[in-house]
XYZ file of C-alpha atoms in Angstrom:
236
model
C -17.727 -17.627 -17.216
C -16.981 -14.797 -19.648
C -15.200 -11.714 -18.322
C -18.265 -9.542 -18.983
C -20.410 -11.920 -16.930
C -17.871 -11.939 -14.116
C -17.801 -8.139 -13.978
C -21.588 -7.979 -14.037
C -21.761 -10.393 -11.096
C -19.087 -8.423 -9.240
C -21.154 -5.243 -9.527
C -23.964 -6.885 -7.585
C -21.756 -7.656 -4.579
C -21.701 -5.481 -1.518
C -18.708 -3.153 -1.414
C -17.319 -1.782 1.844
C -17.366 1.982 2.186
C -13.605 2.111 2.762
C -11.575 2.608 -0.433
C -8.099 3.407 0.959
C -6.233 3.879 4.181
C -4.368 7.136 3.568
C -0.994 7.495 5.289
C 0.653 10.896 5.029
C 3.547 12.746 6.709
C 2.994 15.543 9.219
C 5.303 17.707 11.305
C 5.012 15.149 14.133
C 5.223 11.896 12.173
C 2.832 9.969 9.954
C -0.953 9.981 10.265
C -3.575 7.571 8.958
C -6.963 8.542 7.599
C -9.816 6.599 5.981
C -10.870 7.421 2.423
C -14.318 6.209 1.373
C -15.521 5.493 -2.137
C -17.962 8.406 -1.875
C -15.123 10.779 -0.955
C -12.997 9.435 -3.792
C -15.842 10.090 -6.223
C -16.088 13.701 -5.025
C -12.330 14.113 -5.249
C -12.437 12.751 -8.808
C -15.163 15.216 -9.795
C -13.059 18.090 -8.440
C -9.915 16.980 -10.288
C -11.966 16.512 -13.472
C -13.092 20.130 -13.295
C -9.531 21.340 -12.660
C -8.097 19.397 -15.609
C -10.922 20.596 -17.852
C -9.824 24.158 -17.024
C -6.442 23.237 -18.511
C -8.155 22.316 -21.767
C -8.034 18.543 -21.440
C -10.720 16.726 -23.367
C -11.690 13.766 -25.489
C -9.115 12.488 -27.947
C -6.120 14.022 -26.197
C -3.296 12.093 -24.551
C -1.638 12.452 -21.160
C 1.311 11.026 -19.272
C 0.963 10.539 -15.514
C 4.035 9.860 -13.396
C 3.181 8.373 -10.033
C 4.222 5.737 -7.500
C 2.148 2.885 -6.138
C 1.951 4.277 -2.622
C 0.306 7.427 -4.028
C -2.798 5.545 -5.146
C -5.202 7.510 -2.995
C -4.047 10.791 -4.598
C -3.589 9.611 -8.168
C -6.689 7.415 -8.355
C -8.710 10.633 -8.585
C -6.464 11.877 -11.404
C -6.868 8.619 -13.314
C -10.637 8.780 -12.815
C -10.626 12.361 -14.096
C -8.669 11.433 -17.229
C -11.128 8.627 -17.916
C -14.101 10.938 -17.374
C -12.587 13.404 -19.843
C -11.903 10.557 -22.313
C -8.186 11.336 -22.317
C -5.899 8.457 -23.284
C -3.113 8.149 -20.740
C 0.075 6.263 -19.961
C 1.643 5.825 -16.533
C 5.319 5.894 -15.600
C 6.873 5.493 -12.165
C 7.783 8.816 -10.538
C 11.077 7.460 -9.181
C 14.197 8.442 -11.070
C 15.089 4.893 -12.076
C 12.047 4.843 -14.418
C 12.924 8.047 -16.288
C 13.416 6.109 -19.538
C 9.774 5.053 -19.545
C 8.775 8.698 -19.130
C 10.959 9.512 -22.127
C 9.479 6.711 -24.259
C 5.875 7.556 -23.371
C 6.508 11.232 -24.038
C 7.968 10.444 -27.452
C 5.340 7.883 -28.457
C 2.246 9.553 -26.990
C 3.179 13.154 -27.837
C 0.980 14.051 -24.853
C -1.095 17.172 -24.477
C -0.441 16.966 -20.722
C 2.242 15.588 -18.427
C 1.096 15.300 -14.814
C 3.190 14.553 -11.735
C 6.722 15.099 -13.027
C 9.200 14.673 -10.176
C 12.636 16.126 -9.584
C 14.012 12.570 -9.616
C 12.600 11.982 -13.092
C 14.113 15.244 -14.321
C 17.496 14.302 -12.881
C 17.368 10.986 -14.728
C 16.313 12.633 -17.975
C 18.953 15.360 -17.752
C 21.705 12.963 -18.748
C 19.957 11.920 -21.952
C 17.673 14.774 -23.023
C 17.272 18.529 -23.134
C 14.521 19.058 -20.560
C 13.454 22.389 -22.015
C 13.253 21.078 -25.552
C 11.378 18.007 -24.338
C 8.613 19.757 -22.393
C 8.276 23.288 -23.796
C 5.992 21.998 -26.549
C 3.761 20.127 -24.061
C 0.608 22.198 -23.542
C 0.066 21.289 -19.879
C 2.861 20.381 -17.470
C 1.909 19.842 -13.819
C 4.932 18.968 -11.706
C 5.803 18.249 -8.119
C 7.111 21.239 -6.153
C 10.831 20.426 -6.370
C 10.558 19.921 -10.142
C 8.849 23.250 -10.844
C 11.871 25.628 -10.512
C 14.177 23.653 -12.868
C 11.381 23.373 -15.433
C 10.560 27.064 -15.321
C 14.279 27.874 -15.524
C 14.381 26.307 -19.009
C 11.188 27.954 -20.223
C 8.602 25.318 -19.361
C 5.421 26.880 -17.930
C 5.019 24.242 -15.228
C 2.211 24.325 -12.692
C 2.212 22.670 -9.288
C 0.855 19.181 -8.617
C 1.311 18.325 -4.947
C 0.001 16.432 -1.990
C -0.899 18.684 0.940
C -1.218 16.070 3.638
C -4.166 13.899 2.548
C -5.385 16.564 0.114
C -4.314 17.189 -3.469
C -3.303 20.642 -4.714
C -3.463 21.514 -8.425
C -2.376 24.791 -9.970
C -4.673 26.373 -12.559
C -3.533 28.118 -15.764
C -3.300 31.420 -13.844
C -0.150 30.121 -12.072
C -1.056 31.915 -8.831
C -0.752 28.959 -6.452
C -2.141 25.434 -6.278
C -5.856 25.082 -5.506
C -7.160 22.801 -2.747
C -10.793 21.687 -2.706
C -12.456 23.952 -0.130
C -15.519 21.718 0.045
C -13.401 18.860 1.411
C -10.405 20.418 3.206
C -9.425 23.416 5.290
C -5.863 24.543 4.650
C -4.080 27.208 6.647
C -0.675 28.289 7.843
C 1.024 28.728 11.168
C 4.475 30.273 11.545
C 5.127 29.860 7.816
C 4.141 26.171 7.810
C 1.044 24.692 6.165
C -1.745 23.060 8.151
C -4.672 20.930 6.978
C -7.938 19.788 8.525
C -10.739 17.628 7.166
C -13.933 19.269 6.020
C -17.228 18.389 7.687
C -18.115 15.865 4.992
C -15.060 13.623 5.411
C -15.555 10.324 7.214
C -12.337 10.554 9.244
C -11.873 13.303 11.777
C -8.735 15.365 11.196
C -8.331 18.481 13.288
C -5.880 21.229 12.277
C -2.635 19.370 11.648
C 0.756 21.006 10.977
C 2.424 19.407 7.972
C 5.974 20.668 8.415
C 5.819 22.086 4.874
C 6.868 25.674 4.258
C 4.278 27.685 2.409
C 1.633 30.376 2.329
C -2.144 30.200 1.864
C -4.244 32.782 0.060
C -8.027 32.827 0.071
C -8.449 35.678 -2.412
C -10.560 34.861 -5.455
C -8.316 33.489 -8.207
C -8.211 34.968 -11.686
C -9.669 31.682 -12.957
C -12.808 32.413 -10.932
C -12.292 29.743 -8.290
C -12.994 30.476 -4.637
C -10.853 27.525 -3.502
C -7.866 28.460 -1.318
C -4.445 28.341 -2.937
C -1.188 27.168 -1.436
C 2.086 28.740 -2.495
C 4.764 26.216 -1.635
C 8.222 27.577 -0.801
C 9.836 24.592 -2.527
C 8.126 25.453 -5.822
C 9.424 29.028 -5.921
C-alpha cells in the first residue's frame, strides 16, 4: 500500500482524545496533567499568533532547540511554524548538541532562533562569538537562564519558558512573557509563581505554586495583548 493510501486510511481511524501526559515540576514535586488534542490545537493557534507578531511568515527559516521530554510544549511551536509556512530545523537543547545548533544557524541563516538554552550557549562559547552569531538574527527567544548572557552581548533576546504546564512567550515589547489567559491563570504568592488550569482544560489543576521566582503583571501590554505577563527573576 502506498504511503498516501496508508495515511488516508489512518485518518479514518478513531483517535483518543488524549495527546500527551504532561509532567512538570512544582514547589512540592512533580505533577501530571492530561493534554488533549483539542487543547493542543488551541495552544498551537495561540503560539501561531504570538510568532506572527514577531514577523514570522512564509518563506522564512527558523531554528528550534528543544529536548524530547518537552514535546507537549514544543509541539505547539512546531505546529505554529508549519501553519506560518516557516521552514525549520531542530537541535537538541542540551549542551552536548551545541555543534548542531551552530551548523543549522550557519546553513539556515534563520530569521528566528527559538528555545536557546544556557547549556547551548556554554557549549558555543568555546567555539564562537555568541554576540556576533546571534545579533543579526531577527528574532531570538531564549530560555530564562540564557537571556541575561545574550542581552549582555547585545542580542535582543526575548523569553521562551515553561510556566508549569503552560508556555510563556515574550512579545517584541520585551515587557515580560505572555501566558494564554484563555487557558491558564497565572499568579504569584510570596514572590513565587503559581499556575492553575482555565475552565476549558480537561484536567483539573487548582492554584499550584511552582517554586519559580517571578512577578505577574496584568496591565495591558504595549503590543495590545490582554494576556498576563510573567517577569522571571532568572531572566533579569
